[in-house]
Amino acid sequence: MSEKRKLNLKGYSNPLSPEGKAALVTPTPHYYGGHFLFVDYRADVEQVARYLPAPLEPDPTGRAFAIVDELVCVPGDNPELVYDNPERTRYTEGVVGLRCSYKGEPGTFMNAMWVSKDWSMTFGNFMGWPKKIARIHLTHIPPNHPVIKPLGVGSNLRGVVDREGYRIVDLSVRLEKREDDNAAPKFGWLYSVRYYPAMSPSVPSTKQLIRNRISNTRAINVFSGEGSVEFGYSDNEELLPLKPVEVIRGYSYNPCWTTAHTAELLETYE
C-alpha cells in the first residue's frame, strides 16, 4: 500500500478549505444549554424491540420518551461565537428515544431526531444520531410579560415538529410540581449506529454500533406534571408504532452538558 498523502485542506468537516473556516461543523468539545420539554412514556415493548439495532435489548416495560427543545451550542475553541454569530449557535430539536441496554448496561437509543440547523444535523450524523431538518417550535414564556404568567406550576407548554407538510410530533406538558435541581430524566449511555453507505466496491460502507456519554450534566428549574405526546403520519417517518400506551410524566427543565470525543466502538456490522 502506498504511503498516505497528507491532506492540504483544513476543517473539522466538509467543506474543507485552505484556512478551515468554511467547515459546516465546529470542532468538539461542544457545550450545550437550553430548555427541554420531555415526556416519559411506555410504548409496546415488541414494537420498541423492532426499532433497536441488534444486540440492543429494549427496556422490559417499553420505556421511551419524546423531547422538544431549544438549545445554544458553542464550541470549546470559540465560546464567543454566541456573540459573534448567534445564528450559528442556536437551534431547536425534536427527539424520540428508546430505553434499552447493551450486555446489561442501560442507556438510550435515539430512534428519530429533527433539528432546525444543518450544522447540528451534520454533527449528529457523525455521531450516529439520525437527524433530519424540520420546523420545530415550543412554548417560550419570557420572565416579564403583561399577560402571560411566569413559568411555574400551572403553566401549559407545548412543542411541535413539522416536516415536509406533516405534523409528526405534538407534545405538551402541564406543570404541577417544582422538583429539585437535577431531578430530571437521565440518558445514561447514548447508543447509536454510524451508517454510511458504500459508494463502490472499493469504497465500502461503514456500519458501526457505538456508544457515547455526555458529561458535565446539570438540570435546573425542573418542573414535572401531566404530559402527552402524539405522533402523526408522514410518508417519510415510521413513528406510529411507537405511540404511547401509557404516559408516565412530563417535564420542563433547563439542562446543560458537554459532548466530546468519547465514543466507544461496540460492534461492526456486515
CSV table of N, CA and C in Angstrom, one decimal, residues 30-149:
chain,number,residue,atom,x,y,z
A,30,HIS,N,-18.3,20.3,22.4
A,30,HIS,CA,-19.4,21.3,22.2
A,30,HIS,C,-20.1,21.4,23.6
A,31,TYR,N,-20.4,22.6,23.9
A,31,TYR,CA,-21.1,22.9,25.2
A,31,TYR,C,-22.5,23.4,24.9
A,32,TYR,N,-23.5,22.7,25.6
A,32,TYR,CA,-24.9,22.9,25.4
A,32,TYR,C,-25.6,23.4,26.6
A,33,GLY,N,-26.6,24.2,26.4
A,33,GLY,CA,-27.6,24.7,27.4
A,33,GLY,C,-28.9,25.1,26.7
A,34,GLY,N,-30.0,24.9,27.4
A,34,GLY,CA,-31.2,25.3,26.8
A,34,GLY,C,-32.4,24.9,27.6
A,35,HIS,N,-33.5,24.6,27.0
A,35,HIS,CA,-34.8,24.3,27.6
A,35,HIS,C,-35.4,23.1,27.0
A,36,PHE,N,-35.8,22.1,27.8
A,36,PHE,CA,-36.3,20.8,27.4
A,36,PHE,C,-37.8,20.7,27.8
A,37,LEU,N,-38.7,20.3,26.9
A,37,LEU,CA,-40.0,19.7,27.2
A,37,LEU,C,-39.8,18.2,26.9
A,38,PHE,N,-40.0,17.4,28.0
A,38,PHE,CA,-39.7,16.0,28.0
A,38,PHE,C,-40.9,15.2,28.4
A,39,VAL,N,-41.3,14.2,27.7
A,39,VAL,CA,-42.4,13.4,28.1
A,39,VAL,C,-42.0,11.9,28.1
A,40,ASP,N,-42.0,11.4,29.3
A,40,ASP,CA,-41.6,10.0,29.6
A,40,ASP,C,-42.8,9.1,29.4
A,41,TYR,N,-42.7,8.0,28.6
A,41,TYR,CA,-43.9,7.2,28.4
A,41,TYR,C,-43.5,5.7,28.2
A,42,ARG,N,-44.5,4.9,28.1
A,42,ARG,CA,-44.3,3.5,27.7
A,42,ARG,C,-44.9,3.2,26.3
A,43,ALA,N,-44.2,2.5,25.5
A,43,ALA,CA,-44.7,2.0,24.2
A,43,ALA,C,-44.8,0.5,24.3
A,44,ASP,N,-45.4,-0.1,23.2
A,44,ASP,CA,-45.5,-1.5,23.1
A,44,ASP,C,-44.0,-2.1,23.0
A,45,VAL,N,-43.7,-2.9,24.0
A,45,VAL,CA,-42.3,-3.4,24.0
A,45,VAL,C,-41.9,-4.2,22.8
A,46,GLU,N,-42.8,-4.9,22.2
A,46,GLU,CA,-42.5,-5.6,21.0
A,46,GLU,C,-42.2,-4.7,19.8
A,47,GLN,N,-42.9,-3.6,19.8
A,47,GLN,CA,-42.6,-2.6,18.7
A,47,GLN,C,-41.2,-1.9,19.0
A,48,VAL,N,-41.0,-1.6,20.3
A,48,VAL,CA,-39.7,-1.0,20.6
A,48,VAL,C,-38.5,-1.9,20.1
A,49,ALA,N,-38.7,-3.2,20.4
A,49,ALA,CA,-37.6,-4.1,20.0
A,49,ALA,C,-37.3,-4.1,18.5
A,50,ARG,N,-38.4,-3.9,17.7
A,50,ARG,CA,-38.2,-3.9,16.2
A,50,ARG,C,-37.4,-2.7,15.8
A,51,TYR,N,-37.3,-1.6,16.6
A,51,TYR,CA,-36.6,-0.4,16.2
A,51,TYR,C,-35.2,-0.3,16.7
A,52,LEU,N,-34.8,-1.3,17.5
A,52,LEU,CA,-33.4,-1.3,18.1
A,52,LEU,C,-32.5,-2.2,17.2
A,53,PRO,N,-31.3,-1.6,16.9
A,53,PRO,CA,-30.3,-2.4,16.2
A,53,PRO,C,-29.7,-3.5,17.2
A,54,ALA,N,-29.6,-4.7,16.6
A,54,ALA,CA,-29.0,-5.8,17.4
A,54,ALA,C,-27.6,-5.5,17.8
A,55,PRO,N,-27.1,-5.8,19.0
A,55,PRO,CA,-27.8,-6.7,20.0
A,55,PRO,C,-28.5,-5.8,21.1
A,56,LEU,N,-28.9,-4.6,20.9
A,56,LEU,CA,-29.5,-3.8,21.9
A,56,LEU,C,-30.9,-4.5,22.3
A,57,GLU,N,-31.2,-4.5,23.6
A,57,GLU,CA,-32.4,-5.0,24.1
A,57,GLU,C,-33.3,-3.9,24.7
A,58,PRO,N,-34.6,-4.0,24.4
A,58,PRO,CA,-35.5,-3.0,24.9
A,58,PRO,C,-35.7,-3.0,26.4
A,59,ASP,N,-36.0,-1.9,27.0
A,59,ASP,CA,-36.4,-1.9,28.4
A,59,ASP,C,-37.6,-2.9,28.5
A,60,PRO,N,-37.7,-3.7,29.5
A,60,PRO,CA,-38.8,-4.7,29.6
A,60,PRO,C,-40.2,-4.1,29.7
A,61,THR,N,-40.3,-2.9,30.1
A,61,THR,CA,-41.6,-2.3,30.2
A,61,THR,C,-41.9,-1.3,29.0
A,62,GLY,N,-41.0,-1.3,28.0
A,62,GLY,CA,-41.2,-0.5,26.8
A,62,GLY,C,-41.0,1.0,27.1
A,63,ARG,N,-40.1,1.4,28.0
A,63,ARG,CA,-39.9,2.8,28.3
A,63,ARG,C,-39.3,3.5,27.1
A,64,ALA,N,-39.9,4.7,26.9
A,64,ALA,CA,-39.4,5.6,25.7
A,64,ALA,C,-39.7,7.0,26.2
A,65,PHE,N,-39.3,8.0,25.3
A,65,PHE,CA,-39.6,9.4,25.6
A,65,PHE,C,-39.6,10.2,24.3
A,66,ALA,N,-40.2,11.4,24.5
A,66,ALA,CA,-40.2,12.3,23.4
A,66,ALA,C,-39.8,13.7,24.0
A,67,ILE,N,-39.0,14.4,23.2
A,67,ILE,CA,-38.5,15.7,23.6
A,67,ILE,C,-38.7,16.7,22.5
A,68,VAL,N,-39.1,18.0,22.9
A,68,VAL,CA,-38.9,19.1,22.0
A,68,VAL,C,-38.1,20.1,22.8
A,69,ASP,N,-37.1,20.7,22.2
A,69,ASP,CA,-36.2,21.6,23.0
A,69,ASP,C,-35.7,22.7,22.1
A,70,GLU,N,-35.1,23.7,22.8
A,70,GLU,CA,-34.3,24.7,22.1
A,70,GLU,C,-33.0,24.8,22.9
A,71,LEU,N,-31.9,24.9,22.1
A,71,LEU,CA,-30.6,24.8,22.6
A,71,LEU,C,-29.6,25.9,22.1
A,72,VAL,N,-28.6,26.2,22.9
A,72,VAL,CA,-27.5,27.0,22.5
A,72,VAL,C,-26.3,26.2,22.6
A,73,CYS,N,-25.5,26.0,21.5
A,73,CYS,CA,-24.3,25.2,21.4
A,73,CYS,C,-23.1,26.0,21.0
A,74,VAL,N,-22.1,26.0,21.8
A,74,VAL,CA,-20.8,26.7,21.4
A,74,VAL,C,-19.7,25.7,21.4
A,75,PRO,N,-18.7,25.9,20.5
A,75,PRO,CA,-17.5,25.1,20.5
A,75,PRO,C,-16.5,25.5,21.6
A,76,GLY,N,-15.7,24.5,22.0
A,76,GLY,CA,-14.7,24.8,23.1
A,76,GLY,C,-13.7,25.8,22.6
A,77,ASP,N,-13.4,25.8,21.3
A,77,ASP,CA,-12.3,26.7,20.9
A,77,ASP,C,-12.8,28.1,20.5
A,78,ASN,N,-14.1,28.3,20.6
A,78,ASN,CA,-14.7,29.6,20.3
A,78,ASN,C,-16.0,29.9,21.0
A,79,PRO,N,-16.0,29.9,22.3
A,79,PRO,CA,-17.3,30.2,23.0
A,79,PRO,C,-17.9,31.5,22.7
A,80,GLU,N,-17.1,32.5,22.2
A,80,GLU,CA,-17.6,33.8,21.9
A,80,GLU,C,-18.4,33.8,20.6
A,81,LEU,N,-18.5,32.6,19.9
A,81,LEU,CA,-19.4,32.5,18.8
A,81,LEU,C,-20.8,32.9,19.1
A,82,VAL,N,-21.3,32.7,20.3
A,82,VAL,CA,-22.6,33.0,20.7
A,82,VAL,C,-22.9,34.5,20.6
A,83,TYR,N,-21.8,35.3,20.7
A,83,TYR,CA,-21.9,36.8,20.5
A,83,TYR,C,-21.5,37.1,19.0
A,84,ASP,N,-20.5,36.5,18.5
A,84,ASP,CA,-20.0,36.9,17.1
A,84,ASP,C,-21.0,36.5,16.0
A,85,ASN,N,-21.7,35.4,16.2
A,85,ASN,CA,-22.6,35.0,15.2
A,85,ASN,C,-23.7,34.1,15.8
A,86,PRO,N,-24.7,34.7,16.5
A,86,PRO,CA,-25.7,33.9,17.3
A,86,PRO,C,-26.4,32.9,16.4
A,87,GLU,N,-26.6,33.1,15.1
A,87,GLU,CA,-27.3,32.1,14.3
A,87,GLU,C,-26.6,30.8,14.2
A,88,ARG,N,-25.3,30.8,14.4
A,88,ARG,CA,-24.5,29.6,14.3
A,88,ARG,C,-24.5,28.8,15.7
A,89,THR,N,-25.2,29.3,16.7
A,89,THR,CA,-25.2,28.6,18.0
A,89,THR,C,-26.5,28.2,18.5
A,90,ARG,N,-27.6,28.7,17.9
A,90,ARG,CA,-28.9,28.4,18.5
A,90,ARG,C,-29.8,27.6,17.5
A,91,TYR,N,-30.5,26.6,18.0
A,91,TYR,CA,-31.3,25.8,17.2
A,91,TYR,C,-32.4,25.1,18.0
A,92,THR,N,-33.4,24.5,17.4
A,92,THR,CA,-34.5,23.8,18.0
A,92,THR,C,-34.4,22.3,17.6
A,93,GLU,N,-35.0,21.4,18.4
A,93,GLU,CA,-34.8,20.0,18.2
A,93,GLU,C,-36.0,19.2,18.6
A,94,GLY,N,-36.2,18.1,18.0
A,94,GLY,CA,-37.2,17.1,18.4
A,94,GLY,C,-36.5,15.7,18.5
A,95,VAL,N,-36.9,14.9,19.5
A,95,VAL,CA,-36.3,13.6,19.7
A,95,VAL,C,-37.3,12.6,20.1
A,96,VAL,N,-37.2,11.4,19.5
A,96,VAL,CA,-37.9,10.2,20.1
A,96,VAL,C,-36.8,9.2,20.5
A,97,GLY,N,-36.8,8.9,21.8
A,97,GLY,CA,-35.7,8.0,22.3
A,97,GLY,C,-36.3,6.7,22.9
A,98,LEU,N,-35.6,5.6,22.8
A,98,LEU,CA,-36.0,4.3,23.3
A,98,LEU,C,-35.0,3.9,24.4
A,99,ARG,N,-35.5,3.5,25.6
A,99,ARG,CA,-34.7,3.0,26.6
A,99,ARG,C,-34.3,1.6,26.3
A,100,CYS,N,-33.0,1.2,26.5
A,100,CYS,CA,-32.5,-0.1,26.1
A,100,CYS,C,-31.3,-0.4,26.9
A,101,SER,N,-30.7,-1.5,26.5
A,101,SER,CA,-29.4,-1.9,27.2
A,101,SER,C,-28.5,-2.7,26.2
A,102,TYR,N,-27.2,-2.7,26.5
A,102,TYR,CA,-26.3,-3.4,25.7
A,102,TYR,C,-25.5,-4.3,26.7
A,103,LYS,N,-25.6,-5.6,26.6
A,103,LYS,CA,-25.0,-6.5,27.5
A,103,LYS,C,-25.2,-6.1,29.0
A,104,GLY,N,-26.5,-5.8,29.3
A,104,GLY,CA,-26.9,-5.4,30.6
A,104,GLY,C,-26.6,-4.0,31.0
A,105,GLU,N,-26.0,-3.2,30.2
A,105,GLU,CA,-25.7,-1.8,30.5
A,105,GLU,C,-26.7,-0.9,30.0
A,106,PRO,N,-27.6,-0.2,30.8
A,106,PRO,CA,-28.7,0.5,30.3
A,106,PRO,C,-28.3,1.8,29.7
A,107,GLY,N,-29.1,2.3,28.8
A,107,GLY,CA,-28.9,3.5,28.1
A,107,GLY,C,-30.1,3.9,27.2
A,108,THR,N,-29.8,4.6,26.2
A,108,THR,CA,-30.8,5.2,25.3
A,108,THR,C,-30.4,5.1,23.9
A,109,PHE,N,-31.4,4.7,23.0
A,109,PHE,CA,-31.1,4.8,21.5
A,109,PHE,C,-32.1,5.8,21.0
A,110,MET,N,-31.5,6.8,20.3
A,110,MET,CA,-32.3,7.9,19.7
A,110,MET,C,-32.8,7.4,18.4
A,111,ASN,N,-34.1,7.0,18.4
A,111,ASN,CA,-34.7,6.4,17.2
A,111,ASN,C,-34.9,7.4,16.1
A,112,ALA,N,-35.3,8.6,16.4
A,112,ALA,CA,-35.6,9.7,15.4
A,112,ALA,C,-35.2,11.0,16.0
A,113,MET,N,-34.7,11.9,15.2
A,113,MET,CA,-34.3,13.3,15.7
A,113,MET,C,-34.5,14.2,14.5
A,114,TRP,N,-34.9,15.4,14.9
A,114,TRP,CA,-35.1,16.5,13.9
A,114,TRP,C,-34.5,17.8,14.5
A,115,VAL,N,-33.8,18.6,13.6
A,115,VAL,CA,-33.2,19.8,14.1
A,115,VAL,C,-33.5,20.9,13.1
A,116,SER,N,-33.3,22.2,13.5
A,116,SER,CA,-33.6,23.3,12.6
A,116,SER,C,-32.4,23.8,11.9
A,117,LYS,N,-31.2,23.3,12.2
A,117,LYS,CA,-29.9,23.8,11.6
A,117,LYS,C,-29.1,22.7,10.9
A,118,ASP,N,-28.5,23.0,9.8
A,118,ASP,CA,-27.8,22.0,9.1
A,118,ASP,C,-26.5,21.5,9.8
A,119,TRP,N,-25.9,22.4,10.5
A,119,TRP,CA,-24.7,22.1,11.2
A,119,TRP,C,-24.9,21.1,12.4
A,120,SER,N,-26.1,21.2,13.0
A,120,SER,CA,-26.5,20.2,14.1
A,120,SER,C,-26.8,18.9,13.4
A,121,MET,N,-27.5,18.9,12.3
A,121,MET,CA,-27.8,17.6,11.6
A,121,MET,C,-26.5,16.9,11.2
A,122,THR,N,-25.6,17.6,10.6
A,122,THR,CA,-24.3,17.0,10.2
A,122,THR,C,-23.5,16.4,11.3
A,123,PHE,N,-23.4,17.2,12.4
A,123,PHE,CA,-22.6,16.6,13.5
A,123,PHE,C,-23.4,15.4,14.1
A,124,GLY,N,-24.7,15.5,14.2
A,124,GLY,CA,-25.4,14.3,14.7
A,124,GLY,C,-25.2,13.1,13.8
A,125,ASN,N,-25.1,13.2,12.5
A,125,ASN,CA,-24.8,12.1,11.7
A,125,ASN,C,-23.4,11.5,11.9
A,126,PHE,N,-22.4,12.4,12.2
A,126,PHE,CA,-21.1,11.9,12.6
A,126,PHE,C,-21.2,10.9,13.8
A,127,MET,N,-22.1,11.3,14.8
A,127,MET,CA,-22.3,10.5,16.0
A,127,MET,C,-23.2,9.4,15.9
A,128,GLY,N,-23.8,9.2,14.7
A,128,GLY,CA,-24.9,8.2,14.5
A,128,GLY,C,-26.2,8.6,15.0
A,129,TRP,N,-26.4,9.9,15.3
A,129,TRP,CA,-27.8,10.4,15.7
A,129,TRP,C,-28.5,10.7,14.4
A,130,PRO,N,-29.7,10.1,14.2
A,130,PRO,CA,-30.4,10.2,12.9
A,130,PRO,C,-31.2,11.5,12.7
A,131,LYS,N,-30.5,12.6,12.5
A,131,LYS,CA,-31.2,13.9,12.5
A,131,LYS,C,-31.6,14.2,11.1
A,132,LYS,N,-32.8,14.9,11.0
A,132,LYS,CA,-33.3,15.5,9.8
A,132,LYS,C,-33.6,16.9,10.0
A,133,ILE,N,-33.7,17.7,9.0
A,133,ILE,CA,-34.1,19.1,9.1
A,133,ILE,C,-35.6,19.2,9.2
A,134,ALA,N,-36.1,20.0,10.1
A,134,ALA,CA,-37.6,20.2,10.3
A,134,ALA,C,-37.8,21.5,10.9
A,135,ARG,N,-39.1,21.9,11.0
A,135,ARG,CA,-39.5,23.1,11.6
A,135,ARG,C,-40.0,22.7,13.0
A,136,ILE,N,-39.4,23.2,14.0
A,136,ILE,CA,-39.6,22.8,15.4
A,136,ILE,C,-39.9,24.1,16.2
A,137,HIS,N,-41.0,24.0,17.0
A,137,HIS,CA,-41.4,25.2,17.8
A,137,HIS,C,-41.8,24.7,19.2
A,138,LEU,N,-41.6,25.5,20.2
A,138,LEU,CA,-42.1,25.2,21.6
A,138,LEU,C,-42.4,26.5,22.3
A,139,THR,N,-43.3,26.3,23.3
A,139,THR,CA,-43.7,27.5,24.0
A,139,THR,C,-42.5,28.2,24.7
A,140,HIS,N,-42.5,29.5,24.5
A,140,HIS,CA,-41.4,30.3,25.2
A,140,HIS,C,-42.1,31.3,26.0
A,141,ILE,N,-41.9,31.2,27.3
A,141,ILE,CA,-42.5,32.1,28.3
A,141,ILE,C,-41.4,33.1,28.8
A,142,PRO,N,-41.5,34.4,28.4
A,142,PRO,CA,-40.5,35.3,28.9
A,142,PRO,C,-40.7,35.6,30.4
A,143,PRO,N,-39.6,36.0,31.1
A,143,PRO,CA,-39.7,36.2,32.5
A,143,PRO,C,-40.6,37.4,32.8
A,144,ASN,N,-40.8,38.3,31.9
A,144,ASN,CA,-41.6,39.5,32.1
A,144,ASN,C,-42.5,39.7,31.0
A,145,HIS,N,-43.8,39.6,31.2
A,145,HIS,CA,-44.8,39.7,30.1
A,145,HIS,C,-46.1,40.3,30.7
A,146,PRO,N,-46.8,41.2,30.0
A,146,PRO,CA,-48.0,41.8,30.6
A,146,PRO,C,-49.2,40.9,30.8
A,147,VAL,N,-49.3,39.7,30.0
A,147,VAL,CA,-50.5,38.9,30.2
A,147,VAL,C,-50.1,37.4,30.5
A,148,ILE,N,-48.9,37.0,30.1
A,148,ILE,CA,-48.5,35.6,30.3
A,148,ILE,C,-47.8,35.5,31.7
A,149,LYS,N,-48.3,34.6,32.5
A,149,LYS,CA,-47.7,34.4,33.8
A,149,LYS,C,-46.3,33.8,33.7
